[in-house]
Amino acid sequence: MAQSRSTAGQGLHVAIIMDGNGRWAQARGLPRVFGHVAGARAVRRCVRTAGALGLRTLTLFAFSSANWMRPAPEVDALCALMTRHLREEQARLRAAGVRLEVIGRRDRLPGELLEAIEEAERQTSTGTQLCLRLAIDYSSRESILGAARRFHVETARGGAPAGFGRLLATGAEDVDLLIRTGGEQRLSDFLLWECAWAELHFTRVAWPDFGARELRRALRSFAARERRFGALPEKGSAA
Ligand code: FPP
């Protein structure tokens, strides 16, 4: 059904590919990991703004399954940073009514990170204001393949799967707006199924510089678009 939005943010699922941390640091003559540290601060700001704007769900791409190919010191620093962030933020998230969920594989994560994830998920499980999903060791193709396997098993057992999407480990919640920072314009194996009808917003702003102003700008751009989902324009709008 054709649809346009007037209330920026309210009830939306926004997903963000947080890119540009390394270049942000290198442009300042700093090691790449400083960009990730600044990126973690941007995560905090963005979550606060998302809650204030009434988003339903915010999904952030924190660590892709392809990121294991980075040098070990950078991978270790990212895992340590995510662990610290989860430990430090969980009380704040809980107080703000944010429910944290982590999507992606868990079997390859360091024990400390896994514990921090499980604890933060437990502590925030009753949140109803905003669902914050962090994608960690996440690959959309792997998620879709997993769903295909489950679909096959259910069918072989004689079950009648009610829909392929529900078999995705991520819950298959459709993304309304996908934002990518850092200037690249690709999806990088992120929420491919869920972004089937997403509006796309690419910005050159590096993730550490992404703040409330940029999020509001992206939402304004989203609100100005007509979402037709393949249908014809609504009556009264230009043909
Ligand atoms: C991409 O930038 C970013 C990442 C691979 C990691 C994202 C991580 C954070 C924002 C911080 C930690 C996360 C949380 C949830 C606390 P890049 O390194 O590819 O940048 P580049 O393209 O400039 O090299």
mmCIF file of C-alpha atoms and ligand atoms in Angstrom:
data_model
loop_
_atom_site.group_PDB
_atom_site.id
_atom_site.type_symbol
_atom_site.label_atom_id
_atom_site.label_comp_id
_atom_site.label_asym_id
_atom_site.label_seq_id
_atom_site.Cartn_x
_atom_site.Cartn_y
_atom_site.Cartn_z
ATOM 1 C CA MET A 1 0.000 0.000 0.000
ATOM 2 C CA ALA A 2 1.299 3.479 -0.826
ATOM 3 C CA GLN A 3 2.218 5.387 2.284
ATOM 4 C CA SER A 4 3.965 8.572 3.401
ATOM 5 C CA ARG A 5 5.146 9.586 6.881
ATOM 6 C CA SER A 6 4.669 12.862 8.657
ATOM 7 C CA THR A 7 5.836 12.131 12.209
ATOM 8 C CA ALA A 8 9.590 11.781 11.974
ATOM 9 C CA GLY A 9 10.806 8.693 13.765
ATOM 10 C CA GLN A 10 7.638 7.602 15.557
ATOM 11 C CA GLY A 11 7.277 3.817 15.436
ATOM 12 C CA LEU A 12 9.951 3.273 12.804
ATOM 13 C CA HIS A 13 12.589 0.605 12.472
ATOM 14 C CA VAL A 14 15.863 2.329 11.598
ATOM 15 C CA ALA A 15 18.985 0.302 10.835
ATOM 16 C CA ILE A 16 22.464 1.809 10.602
ATOM 17 C CA ILE A 17 25.694 0.614 9.019
ATOM 18 C CA MET A 18 28.161 2.518 11.188
ATOM 19 C CA ASP A 19 31.053 3.106 8.802
ATOM 20 C CA GLY A 20 34.027 5.445 8.680
ATOM 21 C CA ASN A 21 35.575 4.956 12.131
ATOM 22 C CA GLY A 22 39.017 4.009 10.810
ATOM 23 C CA ARG A 23 39.202 6.873 8.311
ATOM 24 C CA TRP A 24 37.963 9.311 10.960
ATOM 25 C CA ALA A 25 40.895 8.334 13.194
ATOM 26 C CA GLN A 26 43.462 8.243 10.412
ATOM 27 C CA ALA A 27 42.433 11.724 9.258
ATOM 28 C CA ARG A 28 43.423 12.885 12.745
ATOM 29 C CA GLY A 29 46.724 11.020 12.760
ATOM 30 C CA LEU A 30 45.365 8.527 15.306
ATOM 31 C CA PRO A 31 45.376 4.712 15.301
ATOM 32 C CA ARG A 32 42.170 3.220 13.843
ATOM 33 C CA VAL A 33 40.999 1.963 17.207
ATOM 34 C CA PHE A 34 40.519 5.569 18.400
ATOM 35 C CA GLY A 35 37.869 5.825 15.700
ATOM 36 C CA HIS A 36 36.039 2.863 17.208
ATOM 37 C CA VAL A 37 36.234 4.437 20.669
ATOM 38 C CA ALA A 38 34.707 7.634 19.263
ATOM 39 C CA GLY A 39 32.214 5.406 17.437
ATOM 40 C CA ALA A 40 31.077 3.912 20.729
ATOM 41 C CA ARG A 41 30.343 7.429 21.997
ATOM 42 C CA ALA A 42 28.287 8.028 18.842
ATOM 43 C CA VAL A 43 26.340 4.827 19.591
ATOM 44 C CA ARG A 44 25.406 6.241 23.005
ATOM 45 C CA ARG A 45 24.266 9.573 21.475
ATOM 46 C CA CYS A 46 22.301 7.850 18.741
ATOM 47 C CA VAL A 47 20.456 5.531 21.130
ATOM 48 C CA ARG A 48 19.485 8.511 23.293
ATOM 49 C CA THR A 49 18.155 10.399 20.260
ATOM 50 C CA ALA A 50 16.352 7.336 18.915
ATOM 51 C CA GLY A 51 14.492 6.991 22.212
ATOM 52 C CA ALA A 52 13.608 10.696 22.261
ATOM 53 C CA LEU A 53 12.286 10.511 18.693
ATOM 54 C CA GLY A 54 10.090 7.513 19.436
ATOM 55 C CA LEU A 55 11.710 4.958 17.146
ATOM 56 C CA ARG A 56 10.354 1.455 17.651
ATOM 57 C CA THR A 57 13.564 -0.379 16.794
ATOM 58 C CA LEU A 58 17.140 0.676 16.146
ATOM 59 C CA THR A 59 19.447 -1.968 14.671
ATOM 60 C CA LEU A 60 23.171 -1.134 14.599
ATOM 61 C CA PHE A 61 25.774 -3.095 12.633
ATOM 62 C CA ALA A 62 28.563 -3.334 15.210
ATOM 63 C CA PHE A 63 30.603 -6.283 13.935
ATOM 64 C CA SER A 64 30.099 -8.146 10.694
ATOM 65 C CA SER A 65 31.045 -11.800 10.256
ATOM 66 C CA ALA A 66 33.497 -10.514 7.635
ATOM 67 C CA ASN A 67 35.206 -8.338 10.267
ATOM 68 C CA TRP A 68 37.011 -11.418 11.657
ATOM 69 C CA MET A 69 39.344 -10.926 8.686
ATOM 70 C CA ARG A 70 40.719 -7.716 10.224
ATOM 71 C CA PRO A 71 44.052 -7.788 12.074
ATOM 72 C CA ALA A 72 43.745 -9.565 15.439
ATOM 73 C CA PRO A 73 44.610 -6.458 17.522
ATOM 74 C CA GLU A 74 41.735 -4.519 15.917
ATOM 75 C CA VAL A 75 39.307 -7.421 16.405
ATOM 76 C CA ASP A 76 40.398 -7.765 20.049
ATOM 77 C CA ALA A 77 40.014 -4.023 20.611
ATOM 78 C CA LEU A 78 36.517 -4.050 19.090
ATOM 79 C CA CYS A 79 35.432 -6.998 21.235
ATOM 80 C CA ALA A 80 36.836 -5.336 24.363
ATOM 81 C CA LEU A 81 35.114 -2.073 23.460
ATOM 82 C CA MET A 82 31.743 -3.750 22.927
ATOM 83 C CA THR A 83 32.149 -5.639 26.216
ATOM 84 C CA ARG A 84 32.914 -2.437 28.124
ATOM 85 C CA HIS A 85 30.136 -0.533 26.387
ATOM 86 C CA LEU A 86 27.529 -3.170 27.271
ATOM 87 C CA ARG A 87 28.646 -3.292 30.898
ATOM 88 C CA GLU A 88 28.670 0.493 31.228
ATOM 89 C CA GLU A 89 25.421 1.148 29.384
ATOM 90 C CA GLN A 90 23.075 -1.521 30.695
ATOM 91 C CA ALA A 91 21.863 0.463 33.725
ATOM 92 C CA ARG A 92 21.259 3.541 31.570
ATOM 93 C CA LEU A 93 19.415 1.485 28.956
ATOM 94 C CA ARG A 94 17.269 -0.165 31.577
ATOM 95 C CA ALA A 95 16.385 3.191 33.157
ATOM 96 C CA ALA A 96 15.409 4.546 29.732
ATOM 97 C CA GLY A 97 13.149 1.563 28.972
ATOM 98 C CA VAL A 98 15.398 0.259 26.208
ATOM 99 C CA ARG A 99 15.346 -3.477 25.513
ATOM 100 C CA LEU A 100 18.665 -4.695 24.172
ATOM 101 C CA GLU A 101 18.901 -7.662 21.830
ATOM 102 C CA VAL A 102 21.975 -8.951 20.065
ATOM 103 C CA ILE A 103 21.595 -10.612 16.684
ATOM 104 C CA GLY A 104 24.230 -12.758 14.997
ATOM 105 C CA ARG A 105 26.313 -15.812 15.865
ATOM 106 C CA ARG A 106 27.374 -16.241 19.458
ATOM 107 C CA ASP A 107 29.549 -19.344 19.250
ATOM 108 C CA ARG A 108 32.674 -17.482 18.095
ATOM 109 C CA LEU A 109 32.543 -14.577 20.550
ATOM 110 C CA PRO A 110 35.040 -14.227 23.397
ATOM 111 C CA GLY A 111 33.585 -15.417 26.730
ATOM 112 C CA GLU A 112 33.655 -11.946 28.323
ATOM 113 C CA LEU A 113 31.691 -10.395 25.487
ATOM 114 C CA LEU A 114 29.178 -13.219 25.530
ATOM 115 C CA GLU A 115 28.650 -12.784 29.278
ATOM 116 C CA ALA A 116 28.235 -9.016 28.872
ATOM 117 C CA ILE A 117 25.647 -9.577 26.123
ATOM 118 C CA GLU A 118 23.647 -12.075 28.162
ATOM 119 C CA GLU A 119 23.726 -9.881 31.249
ATOM 120 C CA ALA A 120 22.682 -6.739 29.332
ATOM 121 C CA GLU A 121 19.865 -8.641 27.610
ATOM 122 C CA ARG A 122 18.664 -9.948 30.977
ATOM 123 C CA GLN A 123 18.872 -6.563 32.672
ATOM 124 C CA THR A 124 16.946 -4.768 29.928
ATOM 125 C CA SER A 125 14.444 -7.466 28.987
ATOM 126 C CA THR A 126 11.420 -5.527 30.273
ATOM 127 C CA GLY A 127 12.099 -2.353 28.272
ATOM 128 C CA THR A 128 9.189 -1.159 26.164
ATOM 129 C CA GLN A 129 10.276 2.276 24.876
ATOM 130 C CA LEU A 130 12.816 1.212 22.267
ATOM 131 C CA CYS A 131 14.233 -2.065 21.041
ATOM 132 C CA LEU A 132 17.979 -1.666 20.474
ATOM 133 C CA ARG A 133 19.462 -4.454 18.410
ATOM 134 C CA LEU A 134 23.211 -4.797 18.032
ATOM 135 C CA ALA A 135 24.351 -6.989 15.156
ATOM 136 C CA ILE A 136 27.530 -8.752 16.286
ATOM 137 C CA ASP A 137 29.213 -11.483 14.218
ATOM 138 C CA TYR A 138 26.265 -11.003 11.901
ATOM 139 C CA SER A 139 25.896 -12.047 8.257
ATOM 140 C CA SER A 140 22.555 -11.644 6.551
ATOM 141 C CA ARG A 141 23.269 -14.392 4.034
ATOM 142 C CA GLU A 142 24.073 -16.772 6.867
ATOM 143 C CA SER A 143 20.855 -15.777 8.617
ATOM 144 C CA ILE A 144 18.838 -16.428 5.436
ATOM 145 C CA LEU A 145 20.581 -19.768 4.870
ATOM 146 C CA GLY A 146 19.763 -20.779 8.453
ATOM 147 C CA ALA A 147 16.112 -19.918 7.841
ATOM 148 C CA ALA A 148 16.141 -21.965 4.622
ATOM 149 C CA ARG A 149 17.482 -24.968 6.546
ATOM 150 C CA ARG A 150 14.796 -24.589 9.230
ATOM 151 C CA PHE A 151 12.155 -24.216 6.522
ATOM 152 C CA HIS A 152 13.352 -27.435 4.892
ATOM 153 C CA VAL A 153 13.305 -29.341 8.209
ATOM 154 C CA GLU A 154 9.811 -28.103 9.103
ATOM 155 C CA THR A 155 8.489 -28.999 5.654
ATOM 156 C CA ALA A 156 10.069 -32.475 5.789
ATOM 157 C CA ARG A 157 8.367 -33.056 9.164
ATOM 158 C CA GLY A 158 5.050 -32.310 7.514
ATOM 159 C CA GLY A 159 4.626 -28.912 9.127
ATOM 160 C CA ALA A 160 3.242 -26.082 7.042
ATOM 161 C CA PRO A 161 5.601 -23.163 7.612
ATOM 162 C CA ALA A 162 3.524 -20.030 8.011
ATOM 163 C CA GLY A 163 6.108 -17.839 6.325
ATOM 164 C CA PHE A 164 9.763 -17.912 5.557
ATOM 165 C CA GLY A 165 10.565 -14.625 7.279
ATOM 166 C CA ARG A 166 9.531 -15.808 10.728
ATOM 167 C CA LEU A 167 12.258 -18.467 10.537
ATOM 168 C CA LEU A 168 14.984 -15.824 10.379
ATOM 169 C CA ALA A 169 16.861 -15.703 13.669
ATOM 170 C CA THR A 170 16.552 -11.922 13.607
ATOM 171 C CA GLY A 171 12.771 -11.913 13.804
ATOM 172 C CA ALA A 172 12.503 -10.526 10.248
ATOM 173 C CA GLU A 173 11.159 -7.183 11.327
ATOM 174 C CA ASP A 174 11.028 -5.001 8.190
ATOM 175 C CA VAL A 175 13.434 -2.055 8.156
ATOM 176 C CA ASP A 176 11.843 1.296 7.292
ATOM 177 C CA LEU A 177 15.015 3.320 6.898
ATOM 178 C CA LEU A 178 18.555 2.086 6.369
ATOM 179 C CA ILE A 179 21.335 4.600 6.988
ATOM 180 C CA ARG A 180 24.972 4.096 6.043
ATOM 181 C CA THR A 181 27.592 6.576 7.208
ATOM 182 C CA GLY A 182 31.138 7.028 5.892
ATOM 183 C CA GLY A 183 30.386 7.649 2.206
ATOM 184 C CA GLU A 184 30.137 4.093 0.849
ATOM 185 C CA GLN A 185 26.917 3.026 -0.839
ATOM 186 C CA ARG A 186 26.459 -0.704 -0.319
ATOM 187 C CA LEU A 187 24.609 -3.074 2.003
ATOM 188 C CA SER A 188 27.572 -5.229 3.092
ATOM 189 C CA ASP A 189 25.480 -8.318 3.939
ATOM 190 C CA PHE A 190 23.283 -6.435 6.431
ATOM 191 C CA LEU A 191 19.564 -7.265 6.855
ATOM 192 C CA LEU A 192 19.099 -8.153 3.178
ATOM 193 C CA TRP A 193 15.703 -9.787 3.705
ATOM 194 C CA GLU A 194 14.482 -7.161 6.155
ATOM 195 C CA CYS A 195 15.518 -4.269 3.874
ATOM 196 C CA ALA A 196 13.375 -5.466 0.956
ATOM 197 C CA TRP A 197 11.307 -2.248 1.118
ATOM 198 C CA ALA A 198 13.608 -0.038 3.148
ATOM 199 C CA GLU A 199 14.336 3.530 2.141
ATOM 200 C CA LEU A 200 18.083 4.074 1.857
ATOM 201 C CA HIS A 201 20.016 7.061 3.179
ATOM 202 C CA PHE A 202 23.734 7.377 2.514
ATOM 203 C CA THR A 203 25.798 10.112 4.125
ATOM 204 C CA ARG A 204 29.458 11.026 3.872
ATOM 205 C CA VAL A 205 29.514 11.870 7.590
ATOM 206 C CA ALA A 206 31.821 9.413 9.374
ATOM 207 C CA TRP A 207 30.141 7.434 12.153
ATOM 208 C CA PRO A 208 32.011 9.137 15.040
ATOM 209 C CA ASP A 209 30.581 12.478 13.836
ATOM 210 C CA PHE A 210 27.044 11.142 13.462
ATOM 211 C CA GLY A 211 24.738 12.730 16.006
ATOM 212 C CA ALA A 212 21.202 13.893 16.674
ATOM 213 C CA ARG A 213 21.351 16.413 13.829
ATOM 214 C CA GLU A 214 22.288 13.767 11.254
ATOM 215 C CA LEU A 215 19.679 11.306 12.512
ATOM 216 C CA ARG A 216 16.982 13.976 12.324
ATOM 217 C CA ARG A 217 18.152 14.909 8.824
ATOM 218 C CA ALA A 218 17.875 11.285 7.688
ATOM 219 C CA LEU A 219 14.395 11.018 9.190
ATOM 220 C CA ARG A 220 13.306 14.229 7.462
ATOM 221 C CA SER A 221 14.490 12.806 4.163
ATOM 222 C CA PHE A 222 12.562 9.592 4.925
ATOM 223 C CA ALA A 223 9.405 11.545 5.783
ATOM 224 C CA ALA A 224 9.540 13.347 2.433
ATOM 225 C CA ARG A 225 9.496 10.106 0.455
ATOM 226 C CA GLU A 226 6.422 8.359 -0.781
ATOM 227 C CA ARG A 227 6.509 4.656 0.039
ATOM 228 C CA ARG A 228 4.506 2.863 -2.573
ATOM 229 C CA PHE A 229 5.549 -0.752 -2.041
ATOM 230 C CA GLY A 230 5.021 -1.318 -5.749
ATOM 231 C CA ALA A 231 1.497 0.127 -5.786
ATOM 232 C CA LEU A 232 0.320 3.292 -7.541
ATOM 233 C CA PRO A 233 0.564 6.743 -5.948
ATOM 234 C CA GLU A 234 -2.211 7.620 -3.517
ATOM 235 C CA LYS A 235 -5.149 9.592 -4.996
ATOM 236 C CA GLY A 236 -4.448 13.300 -4.973
ATOM 237 C CA SER A 237 -0.677 13.042 -5.335
ATOM 238 C CA ALA A 238 1.043 13.811 -8.639
ATOM 239 C CA ALA A 239 0.775 11.048 -11.239
HETATM 240 C C1 FPP B 1 33.212 0.416 10.474
HETATM 241 O O1 FPP B 1 34.216 1.381 10.392
HETATM 242 C C2 FPP B 1 32.909 0.141 11.861
HETATM 243 C C3 FPP B 1 33.113 -1.050 12.474
HETATM 244 C C4 FPP B 1 33.646 -2.223 11.782
HETATM 245 C C5 FPP B 1 32.830 -1.243 13.895
HETATM 246 C C6 FPP B 1 31.696 -0.470 14.470
HETATM 247 C C7 FPP B 1 31.948 -0.341 15.919
HETATM 248 C C8 FPP B 1 31.638 0.714 16.693
HETATM 249 C C9 FPP B 1 30.859 1.845 16.193
HETATM 250 C C10 FPP B 1 32.096 0.836 18.100
HETATM 251 C C11 FPP B 1 31.764 -0.286 18.990
HETATM 252 C C12 FPP B 1 30.345 -0.692 18.970
HETATM 253 C C13 FPP B 1 29.521 -0.647 20.042
HETATM 254 C C14 FPP B 1 28.163 -1.174 19.908
HETATM 255 C C15 FPP B 1 29.910 -0.088 21.326
HETATM 256 P P1 FPP B 1 35.557 1.025 9.677
HETATM 257 O O2 FPP B 1 36.537 0.587 10.705
HETATM 258 O O3 FPP B 1 35.321 0.036 8.592
HETATM 259 O O4 FPP B 1 35.955 2.402 9.087
HETATM 260 P P2 FPP B 1 36.732 2.688 7.730
HETATM 261 O O5 FPP B 1 35.814 2.262 6.622
HETATM 262 O O6 FPP B 1 36.949 4.161 7.783
HETATM 263 O O7 FPP B 1 37.996 1.889 7.774
#
